[in-house]
Short mmCIF file of N, CA and C and ligand atoms in Angstrom, two decimals:
data_model
loop_
_atom_site.label_atom_id
_atom_site.label_comp_id
_atom_site.label_asym_id
_atom_site.label_seq_id
_atom_site.Cartn_x
_atom_site.Cartn_y
_atom_site.Cartn_z
N LYS A 36 0.85 -1.21 0.00
CA LYS A 36 0.00 0.00 -0.01
C LYS A 36 0.85 1.26 0.00
N TYR A 37 1.92 1.28 0.90
CA TYR A 37 2.80 2.41 0.91
C TYR A 37 3.59 2.53 -0.37
N GLU A 38 3.94 1.38 -0.96
CA GLU A 38 4.68 1.42 -2.20
C GLU A 38 3.91 2.22 -3.26
N LYS A 39 2.60 2.02 -3.25
CA LYS A 39 1.77 2.72 -4.25
C LYS A 39 1.88 4.27 -4.05
N ILE A 40 1.86 4.66 -2.79
CA ILE A 40 1.95 6.10 -2.49
C ILE A 40 3.29 6.63 -3.00
N TRP A 41 4.37 5.91 -2.69
CA TRP A 41 5.72 6.35 -3.12
C TRP A 41 5.77 6.41 -4.63
N LEU A 42 5.20 5.41 -5.27
CA LEU A 42 5.24 5.37 -6.71
C LEU A 42 4.48 6.58 -7.30
N THR A 43 3.35 6.87 -6.70
CA THR A 43 2.54 8.03 -7.16
C THR A 43 3.32 9.33 -6.94
N LEU A 44 3.97 9.44 -5.78
CA LEU A 44 4.77 10.62 -5.52
C LEU A 44 5.92 10.74 -6.50
N GLY A 45 6.54 9.60 -6.80
CA GLY A 45 7.67 9.60 -7.74
C GLY A 45 7.24 10.07 -9.11
N ILE A 46 6.13 9.52 -9.54
CA ILE A 46 5.61 9.90 -10.89
C ILE A 46 5.23 11.37 -10.90
N ALA A 47 4.62 11.84 -9.83
CA ALA A 47 4.18 13.22 -9.71
C ALA A 47 5.38 14.15 -9.79
N SER A 48 6.45 13.82 -9.04
CA SER A 48 7.62 14.72 -9.07
C SER A 48 8.30 14.66 -10.43
N LEU A 49 8.25 13.51 -11.08
CA LEU A 49 8.85 13.37 -12.41
C LEU A 49 8.07 14.31 -13.39
N ILE A 50 6.77 14.29 -13.27
CA ILE A 50 5.94 15.16 -14.14
C ILE A 50 6.29 16.61 -13.91
N VAL A 51 6.38 17.03 -12.63
CA VAL A 51 6.75 18.41 -12.27
C VAL A 51 8.11 18.74 -12.90
N PHE A 52 9.07 17.86 -12.72
CA PHE A 52 10.42 18.07 -13.22
C PHE A 52 10.41 18.27 -14.76
N LEU A 53 9.70 17.37 -15.45
CA LEU A 53 9.66 17.44 -16.91
C LEU A 53 8.99 18.73 -17.36
N SER A 54 7.89 19.12 -16.69
CA SER A 54 7.24 20.34 -17.12
C SER A 54 8.09 21.59 -16.89
N VAL A 55 8.87 21.58 -15.79
CA VAL A 55 9.82 22.70 -15.53
C VAL A 55 10.86 22.78 -16.65
N VAL A 56 11.43 21.61 -17.00
CA VAL A 56 12.40 21.58 -18.10
C VAL A 56 11.74 22.06 -19.39
N GLY A 57 10.56 21.59 -19.63
CA GLY A 57 9.85 21.96 -20.86
C GLY A 57 9.59 23.45 -20.92
N VAL A 58 9.12 24.02 -19.83
CA VAL A 58 8.79 25.45 -19.78
C VAL A 58 10.07 26.29 -19.97
N SER A 59 11.17 25.90 -19.33
CA SER A 59 12.37 26.72 -19.49
C SER A 59 12.92 26.59 -20.91
N ALA A 60 12.82 25.40 -21.52
CA ALA A 60 13.23 25.24 -22.92
C ALA A 60 12.38 26.10 -23.82
N PHE A 61 11.10 26.11 -23.54
CA PHE A 61 10.16 26.91 -24.34
C PHE A 61 10.48 28.41 -24.22
N SER A 62 10.67 28.88 -22.98
CA SER A 62 10.93 30.31 -22.83
C SER A 62 12.28 30.73 -23.42
N GLN A 63 13.28 29.82 -23.38
CA GLN A 63 14.57 30.12 -23.99
C GLN A 63 14.43 30.32 -25.51
N ASN A 64 13.57 29.56 -26.11
CA ASN A 64 13.36 29.69 -27.54
C ASN A 64 12.63 30.97 -27.90
N HIS A 65 12.10 31.63 -26.90
CA HIS A 65 11.30 32.80 -27.20
C HIS A 65 11.86 34.10 -26.56
N THR A 66 13.14 34.06 -26.19
CA THR A 66 13.78 35.28 -25.68
C THR A 66 13.94 36.23 -26.87
N PRO A 67 13.75 37.53 -26.60
CA PRO A 67 13.83 38.53 -27.68
C PRO A 67 15.23 38.59 -28.31
N ALA A 68 16.26 38.17 -27.56
CA ALA A 68 17.61 38.18 -28.12
C ALA A 68 17.77 37.20 -29.26
N GLY A 69 16.82 36.35 -29.46
CA GLY A 69 16.96 35.38 -30.54
C GLY A 69 17.12 33.96 -30.02
N GLY A 70 17.40 33.82 -28.71
CA GLY A 70 17.47 32.52 -28.12
C GLY A 70 18.61 31.68 -28.66
N MET A 71 18.36 30.44 -28.84
CA MET A 71 19.41 29.51 -29.20
C MET A 71 19.23 28.99 -30.61
N GLU A 72 19.69 29.79 -31.54
CA GLU A 72 19.69 29.31 -32.91
C GLU A 72 20.93 28.44 -33.07
N THR A 73 20.83 27.33 -33.71
CA THR A 73 21.97 26.44 -33.87
C THR A 73 22.49 26.47 -35.30
N ILE A 74 23.76 26.04 -35.43
CA ILE A 74 24.40 26.02 -36.73
C ILE A 74 25.48 24.95 -36.69
N ASP A 75 25.74 24.30 -37.78
CA ASP A 75 26.82 23.32 -37.84
C ASP A 75 28.16 24.05 -37.97
N PRO A 76 29.00 23.96 -36.93
CA PRO A 76 30.23 24.79 -36.94
C PRO A 76 31.14 24.47 -38.15
N LYS A 77 31.02 23.27 -38.72
CA LYS A 77 31.85 22.93 -39.88
C LYS A 77 31.30 23.50 -41.18
N LYS A 78 30.04 23.98 -41.14
CA LYS A 78 29.43 24.46 -42.38
C LYS A 78 29.08 25.95 -42.28
N VAL A 79 29.74 26.64 -41.35
CA VAL A 79 29.43 28.07 -41.14
C VAL A 79 29.59 28.87 -42.44
N ASN A 80 30.66 28.59 -43.16
CA ASN A 80 30.97 29.42 -44.34
C ASN A 80 29.98 29.14 -45.49
N GLU A 81 29.20 28.08 -45.38
CA GLU A 81 28.22 27.78 -46.42
C GLU A 81 26.79 28.10 -45.94
N THR A 82 26.65 28.49 -44.71
CA THR A 82 25.30 28.69 -44.15
C THR A 82 24.98 30.18 -44.04
N ALA A 83 23.83 30.55 -44.62
CA ALA A 83 23.40 31.94 -44.53
C ALA A 83 23.06 32.30 -43.09
N PRO A 84 23.35 33.51 -42.60
CA PRO A 84 23.95 34.62 -43.34
C PRO A 84 25.44 34.64 -43.31
N PHE A 85 26.07 33.60 -42.72
CA PHE A 85 27.53 33.59 -42.54
C PHE A 85 28.29 33.32 -43.81
N ASP A 86 27.60 32.89 -44.86
CA ASP A 86 28.27 32.74 -46.15
C ASP A 86 28.65 34.09 -46.76
N ASN A 87 28.02 35.14 -46.20
CA ASN A 87 28.29 36.48 -46.71
C ASN A 87 28.44 37.44 -45.54
N PRO A 88 29.53 37.31 -44.73
CA PRO A 88 29.63 38.13 -43.54
C PRO A 88 29.81 39.60 -43.85
N GLY A 89 29.47 40.44 -42.85
CA GLY A 89 29.59 41.87 -43.03
C GLY A 89 28.26 42.53 -42.65
N VAL A 90 28.15 43.78 -43.11
CA VAL A 90 26.97 44.58 -42.74
C VAL A 90 25.99 44.61 -43.89
N THR A 91 24.76 44.34 -43.61
CA THR A 91 23.69 44.51 -44.62
C THR A 91 22.57 45.34 -43.99
N GLN A 92 21.96 46.16 -44.85
CA GLN A 92 20.84 46.99 -44.38
C GLN A 92 19.54 46.23 -44.50
N LEU A 93 18.78 46.09 -43.41
CA LEU A 93 17.53 45.36 -43.45
C LEU A 93 16.36 46.21 -43.83
N ASP A 94 16.32 47.43 -43.21
CA ASP A 94 15.31 48.44 -43.62
C ASP A 94 15.86 49.80 -43.23
N ASP A 95 15.02 50.87 -43.28
CA ASP A 95 15.50 52.22 -43.07
C ASP A 95 16.24 52.39 -41.72
N ASP A 96 15.81 51.66 -40.73
CA ASP A 96 16.32 51.86 -39.37
C ASP A 96 17.12 50.69 -38.82
N THR A 97 17.26 49.65 -39.60
CA THR A 97 17.87 48.42 -39.05
C THR A 97 18.95 47.88 -39.97
N TYR A 98 20.07 47.56 -39.31
CA TYR A 98 21.19 46.92 -40.03
C TYR A 98 21.48 45.60 -39.38
N GLN A 99 22.07 44.69 -40.15
CA GLN A 99 22.53 43.44 -39.58
C GLN A 99 24.03 43.29 -39.82
N ALA A 100 24.76 42.96 -38.77
CA ALA A 100 26.18 42.71 -38.90
C ALA A 100 26.44 41.24 -38.61
N THR A 101 26.95 40.52 -39.59
CA THR A 101 27.20 39.11 -39.48
C THR A 101 28.69 38.87 -39.36
N ILE A 102 29.10 38.17 -38.33
CA ILE A 102 30.52 38.02 -38.04
C ILE A 102 30.84 36.58 -37.65
N VAL A 103 31.90 36.05 -38.24
CA VAL A 103 32.39 34.73 -37.86
C VAL A 103 33.64 34.86 -36.99
N ALA A 104 33.58 34.34 -35.78
CA ALA A 104 34.76 34.36 -34.90
C ALA A 104 35.47 33.05 -35.04
N MET A 105 36.82 33.13 -35.06
CA MET A 105 37.64 31.93 -35.14
C MET A 105 38.99 32.28 -34.55
N ALA A 106 39.74 31.24 -34.21
CA ALA A 106 41.10 31.48 -33.67
C ALA A 106 41.97 31.93 -34.87
N PHE A 107 42.54 33.17 -34.87
CA PHE A 107 42.37 34.19 -33.83
C PHE A 107 42.01 35.48 -34.52
N GLY A 108 40.74 35.59 -34.87
CA GLY A 108 40.29 36.80 -35.51
C GLY A 108 38.81 36.75 -35.79
N TYR A 109 38.31 37.85 -36.36
CA TYR A 109 36.88 37.92 -36.76
C TYR A 109 36.78 38.07 -38.25
N ASN A 110 36.05 37.19 -38.87
CA ASN A 110 35.80 37.33 -40.32
C ASN A 110 34.59 38.21 -40.52
N ALA A 111 34.88 39.48 -40.81
CA ALA A 111 33.82 40.45 -41.03
C ALA A 111 34.44 41.65 -41.77
N PRO A 112 34.37 41.63 -43.06
CA PRO A 112 35.01 42.71 -43.78
C PRO A 112 34.29 44.01 -43.59
N GLU A 113 35.06 45.07 -43.42
CA GLU A 113 34.52 46.47 -43.43
C GLU A 113 33.27 46.65 -42.58
N LEU A 114 33.41 46.62 -41.30
CA LEU A 114 32.26 46.85 -40.42
C LEU A 114 32.04 48.35 -40.32
N ARG A 115 31.02 48.85 -40.98
CA ARG A 115 30.68 50.28 -40.91
C ARG A 115 29.16 50.36 -40.75
N VAL A 116 28.74 51.04 -39.70
CA VAL A 116 27.29 51.22 -39.49
C VAL A 116 26.99 52.67 -39.09
N PRO A 117 25.80 53.16 -39.42
CA PRO A 117 25.49 54.53 -39.07
C PRO A 117 25.10 54.68 -37.60
N VAL A 118 25.31 55.89 -37.07
CA VAL A 118 24.97 56.16 -35.69
C VAL A 118 23.44 56.24 -35.57
N GLY A 119 22.91 55.84 -34.42
CA GLY A 119 21.48 56.00 -34.17
C GLY A 119 20.56 54.99 -34.85
N LYS A 120 21.14 53.98 -35.47
CA LYS A 120 20.33 52.91 -36.12
C LYS A 120 20.54 51.60 -35.37
N GLU A 121 19.49 50.80 -35.34
CA GLU A 121 19.63 49.50 -34.68
C GLU A 121 20.54 48.59 -35.51
N VAL A 122 21.51 48.02 -34.81
CA VAL A 122 22.39 47.03 -35.48
C VAL A 122 22.17 45.70 -34.80
N ILE A 123 21.78 44.71 -35.57
CA ILE A 123 21.60 43.38 -35.04
C ILE A 123 22.85 42.60 -35.35
N PHE A 124 23.63 42.29 -34.30
CA PHE A 124 24.83 41.49 -34.47
C PHE A 124 24.50 40.01 -34.41
N LYS A 125 24.99 39.28 -35.41
CA LYS A 125 24.85 37.83 -35.39
C LYS A 125 26.22 37.25 -35.50
N VAL A 126 26.61 36.49 -34.48
CA VAL A 126 27.96 35.99 -34.41
C VAL A 126 27.97 34.51 -34.12
N THR A 127 28.89 33.79 -34.77
CA THR A 127 29.09 32.38 -34.42
C THR A 127 30.58 32.10 -34.48
N SER A 128 30.96 30.91 -34.00
CA SER A 128 32.36 30.51 -34.01
C SER A 128 32.51 29.22 -34.80
N THR A 129 33.66 29.08 -35.48
CA THR A 129 33.92 27.83 -36.21
C THR A 129 34.77 26.87 -35.39
N ASP A 130 35.28 27.30 -34.25
CA ASP A 130 36.16 26.43 -33.50
C ASP A 130 35.85 26.36 -31.99
N VAL A 131 36.37 27.29 -31.21
CA VAL A 131 36.21 27.22 -29.77
C VAL A 131 35.38 28.41 -29.30
N VAL A 132 35.21 28.51 -27.97
CA VAL A 132 34.43 29.62 -27.43
C VAL A 132 35.27 30.88 -27.47
N HIS A 133 34.67 31.93 -28.03
CA HIS A 133 35.27 33.25 -28.04
C HIS A 133 34.29 34.23 -27.42
N SER A 134 34.65 35.50 -27.38
CA SER A 134 33.65 36.51 -27.11
C SER A 134 33.67 37.53 -28.20
N PHE A 135 32.59 38.28 -28.29
CA PHE A 135 32.48 39.41 -29.19
C PHE A 135 32.15 40.61 -28.29
N THR A 136 33.15 41.37 -27.99
CA THR A 136 33.03 42.44 -27.05
C THR A 136 33.35 43.76 -27.71
N ILE A 137 32.43 44.70 -27.68
CA ILE A 137 32.72 46.01 -28.27
C ILE A 137 33.06 46.95 -27.13
N ASP A 138 34.28 47.46 -27.19
CA ASP A 138 34.79 48.35 -26.14
C ASP A 138 33.87 49.56 -25.95
N ASN A 139 33.66 49.96 -24.71
CA ASN A 139 32.86 51.12 -24.37
C ASN A 139 31.37 50.98 -24.71
N THR A 140 30.87 49.78 -24.83
CA THR A 140 29.45 49.55 -25.08
C THR A 140 28.99 48.41 -24.17
N LYS A 141 27.70 48.12 -24.24
CA LYS A 141 27.17 47.01 -23.45
C LYS A 141 27.21 45.70 -24.23
N VAL A 142 27.84 45.75 -25.41
CA VAL A 142 27.89 44.50 -26.21
C VAL A 142 29.03 43.65 -25.72
N ASN A 143 28.66 42.50 -25.12
CA ASN A 143 29.66 41.58 -24.63
C ASN A 143 29.06 40.17 -24.74
N MET A 144 29.25 39.58 -25.91
CA MET A 144 28.54 38.32 -26.22
C MET A 144 29.54 37.18 -26.12
N MET A 145 29.06 36.07 -25.59
CA MET A 145 29.84 34.84 -25.64
C MET A 145 29.52 34.19 -26.97
N VAL A 146 30.55 33.75 -27.65
CA VAL A 146 30.39 33.14 -28.98
C VAL A 146 30.77 31.70 -28.93
N VAL A 147 29.79 30.82 -29.17
CA VAL A 147 29.95 29.42 -28.92
C VAL A 147 29.83 28.66 -30.28
N PRO A 148 30.75 27.74 -30.57
CA PRO A 148 30.57 26.97 -31.82
C PRO A 148 29.27 26.18 -31.76
N GLY A 149 28.56 26.16 -32.89
CA GLY A 149 27.29 25.44 -32.95
C GLY A 149 26.08 26.32 -32.63
N ARG A 150 26.36 27.54 -32.19
CA ARG A 150 25.24 28.46 -31.86
C ARG A 150 25.41 29.80 -32.57
N ILE A 151 24.29 30.40 -32.82
CA ILE A 151 24.30 31.78 -33.33
C ILE A 151 23.88 32.69 -32.19
N THR A 152 24.76 33.61 -31.84
CA THR A 152 24.46 34.55 -30.79
C THR A 152 24.03 35.86 -31.40
N THR A 153 22.92 36.41 -30.94
CA THR A 153 22.33 37.60 -31.50
C THR A 153 22.22 38.67 -30.45
N LYS A 154 22.58 39.91 -30.83
CA LYS A 154 22.45 41.00 -29.89
C LYS A 154 22.16 42.29 -30.70
N SER A 155 21.20 43.03 -30.23
CA SER A 155 20.86 44.28 -30.89
C SER A 155 21.49 45.44 -30.15
N TYR A 156 22.05 46.40 -30.91
CA TYR A 156 22.69 47.53 -30.29
C TYR A 156 22.57 48.76 -31.16
N THR A 157 22.34 49.90 -30.56
CA THR A 157 22.29 51.19 -31.28
C THR A 157 23.44 52.08 -30.79
N PHE A 158 24.36 52.40 -31.66
CA PHE A 158 25.45 53.30 -31.27
C PHE A 158 24.94 54.74 -31.16
N GLU A 159 25.32 55.39 -30.08
CA GLU A 159 24.89 56.79 -29.85
C GLU A 159 25.89 57.80 -30.34
N LYS A 160 27.15 57.37 -30.45
CA LYS A 160 28.23 58.27 -30.85
C LYS A 160 29.03 57.72 -31.99
N PRO A 161 29.36 58.58 -32.98
CA PRO A 161 30.22 58.09 -34.05
C PRO A 161 31.63 57.84 -33.54
N GLY A 162 32.37 57.08 -34.29
CA GLY A 162 33.76 56.82 -33.90
C GLY A 162 34.17 55.44 -34.33
N THR A 163 35.41 55.11 -34.02
CA THR A 163 35.90 53.77 -34.30
C THR A 163 35.97 52.99 -32.98
N TYR A 164 35.22 51.90 -32.97
CA TYR A 164 35.16 51.10 -31.74
C TYR A 164 35.99 49.83 -31.89
N LEU A 165 36.66 49.49 -30.83
CA LEU A 165 37.44 48.26 -30.82
C LEU A 165 36.55 47.08 -30.47
N ILE A 166 36.70 46.00 -31.27
CA ILE A 166 35.99 44.75 -30.97
C ILE A 166 37.07 43.76 -30.55
N LEU A 167 36.84 43.14 -29.41
CA LEU A 167 37.89 42.20 -28.95
C LEU A 167 37.28 40.97 -28.30
N CYS A 168 38.16 39.99 -28.15
CA CYS A 168 37.76 38.69 -27.55
C CYS A 168 38.26 38.72 -26.12
N ASN A 169 37.34 38.57 -25.17
CA ASN A 169 37.79 38.53 -23.77
C ASN A 169 37.57 37.17 -23.13
N GLU A 170 37.46 36.17 -24.00
CA GLU A 170 37.33 34.79 -23.55
C GLU A 170 38.60 34.06 -23.99
N TYR A 171 39.40 33.54 -23.02
CA TYR A 171 40.67 32.93 -23.42
C TYR A 171 40.43 31.77 -24.41
N CYS A 172 41.06 31.87 -25.60
CA CYS A 172 40.75 30.90 -26.65
C CYS A 172 42.01 30.27 -27.22
N GLY A 173 43.14 30.53 -26.63
CA GLY A 173 44.39 29.88 -27.14
C GLY A 173 45.51 30.88 -27.23
N THR A 174 46.64 30.43 -27.83
CA THR A 174 47.85 31.22 -27.82
C THR A 174 47.71 32.57 -28.51
N GLY A 175 46.80 32.68 -29.46
CA GLY A 175 46.66 33.94 -30.18
C GLY A 175 45.56 34.81 -29.65
N HIS A 176 45.02 34.46 -28.48
CA HIS A 176 43.87 35.18 -27.91
C HIS A 176 44.07 36.67 -27.86
N HIS A 177 45.27 37.12 -27.41
CA HIS A 177 45.53 38.54 -27.27
C HIS A 177 45.61 39.27 -28.60
N MET A 178 45.70 38.51 -29.69
CA MET A 178 45.77 39.18 -31.02
C MET A 178 44.40 39.20 -31.71
N MET A 179 43.40 38.74 -30.97
CA MET A 179 42.07 38.62 -31.60
C MET A 179 41.25 39.90 -31.38
N TYR A 180 41.23 40.73 -32.40
CA TYR A 180 40.44 41.94 -32.33
C TYR A 180 40.18 42.46 -33.73
N THR A 181 39.20 43.34 -33.84
CA THR A 181 38.95 44.06 -35.08
C THR A 181 38.32 45.37 -34.70
N GLU A 182 37.77 46.11 -35.66
CA GLU A 182 37.19 47.40 -35.42
C GLU A 182 35.84 47.54 -36.11
N ILE A 183 35.01 48.40 -35.56
CA ILE A 183 33.79 48.79 -36.26
C ILE A 183 33.74 50.28 -36.30
N GLU A 184 33.39 50.80 -37.48
CA GLU A 184 33.34 52.24 -37.66
C GLU A 184 31.89 52.69 -37.62
N VAL A 185 31.59 53.65 -36.77
CA VAL A 185 30.23 54.19 -36.63
C VAL A 185 30.27 55.63 -37.21
N TYR A 186 29.47 55.86 -38.21
CA TYR A 186 29.53 57.16 -38.91
C TYR A 186 28.25 57.94 -38.81
CU1 CUA B 179 39.08 34.41 -29.16
CU2 CUA B 179 40.08 34.88 -27.11
#
């Protein structure tokens, strides 16, 4: 008789556990930042939008900057965006974990192979901003940086 109670309790807690996992997975997929988009790290260069990295204009007020991080640099030719416009950064890695950190801004993204990390940012001041990796990624880590020009 007691066994039945324990079994019922066990099943009940299992159901609670599964629904918690399910709800958190669901809400992660619906975060405004874009959540967890996945990508095959070996096929980054063939997968849109990373097959054509750089800045593209989406509409009058929105730009997209697509960047591939790898040891030890960022593949993103000529990053130039206008001031006061929304820039959606989409970054992935082909090898290990890097970061995509824009100096003097709130942009500090972890870049993980197999995932597309998305972050929206609007520059308030023109200038040349340093982009660097602050996640130790190997012997060339300190040489991993590029620039973005805001005009
Ligand atoms: Cu890439 Cu440190």
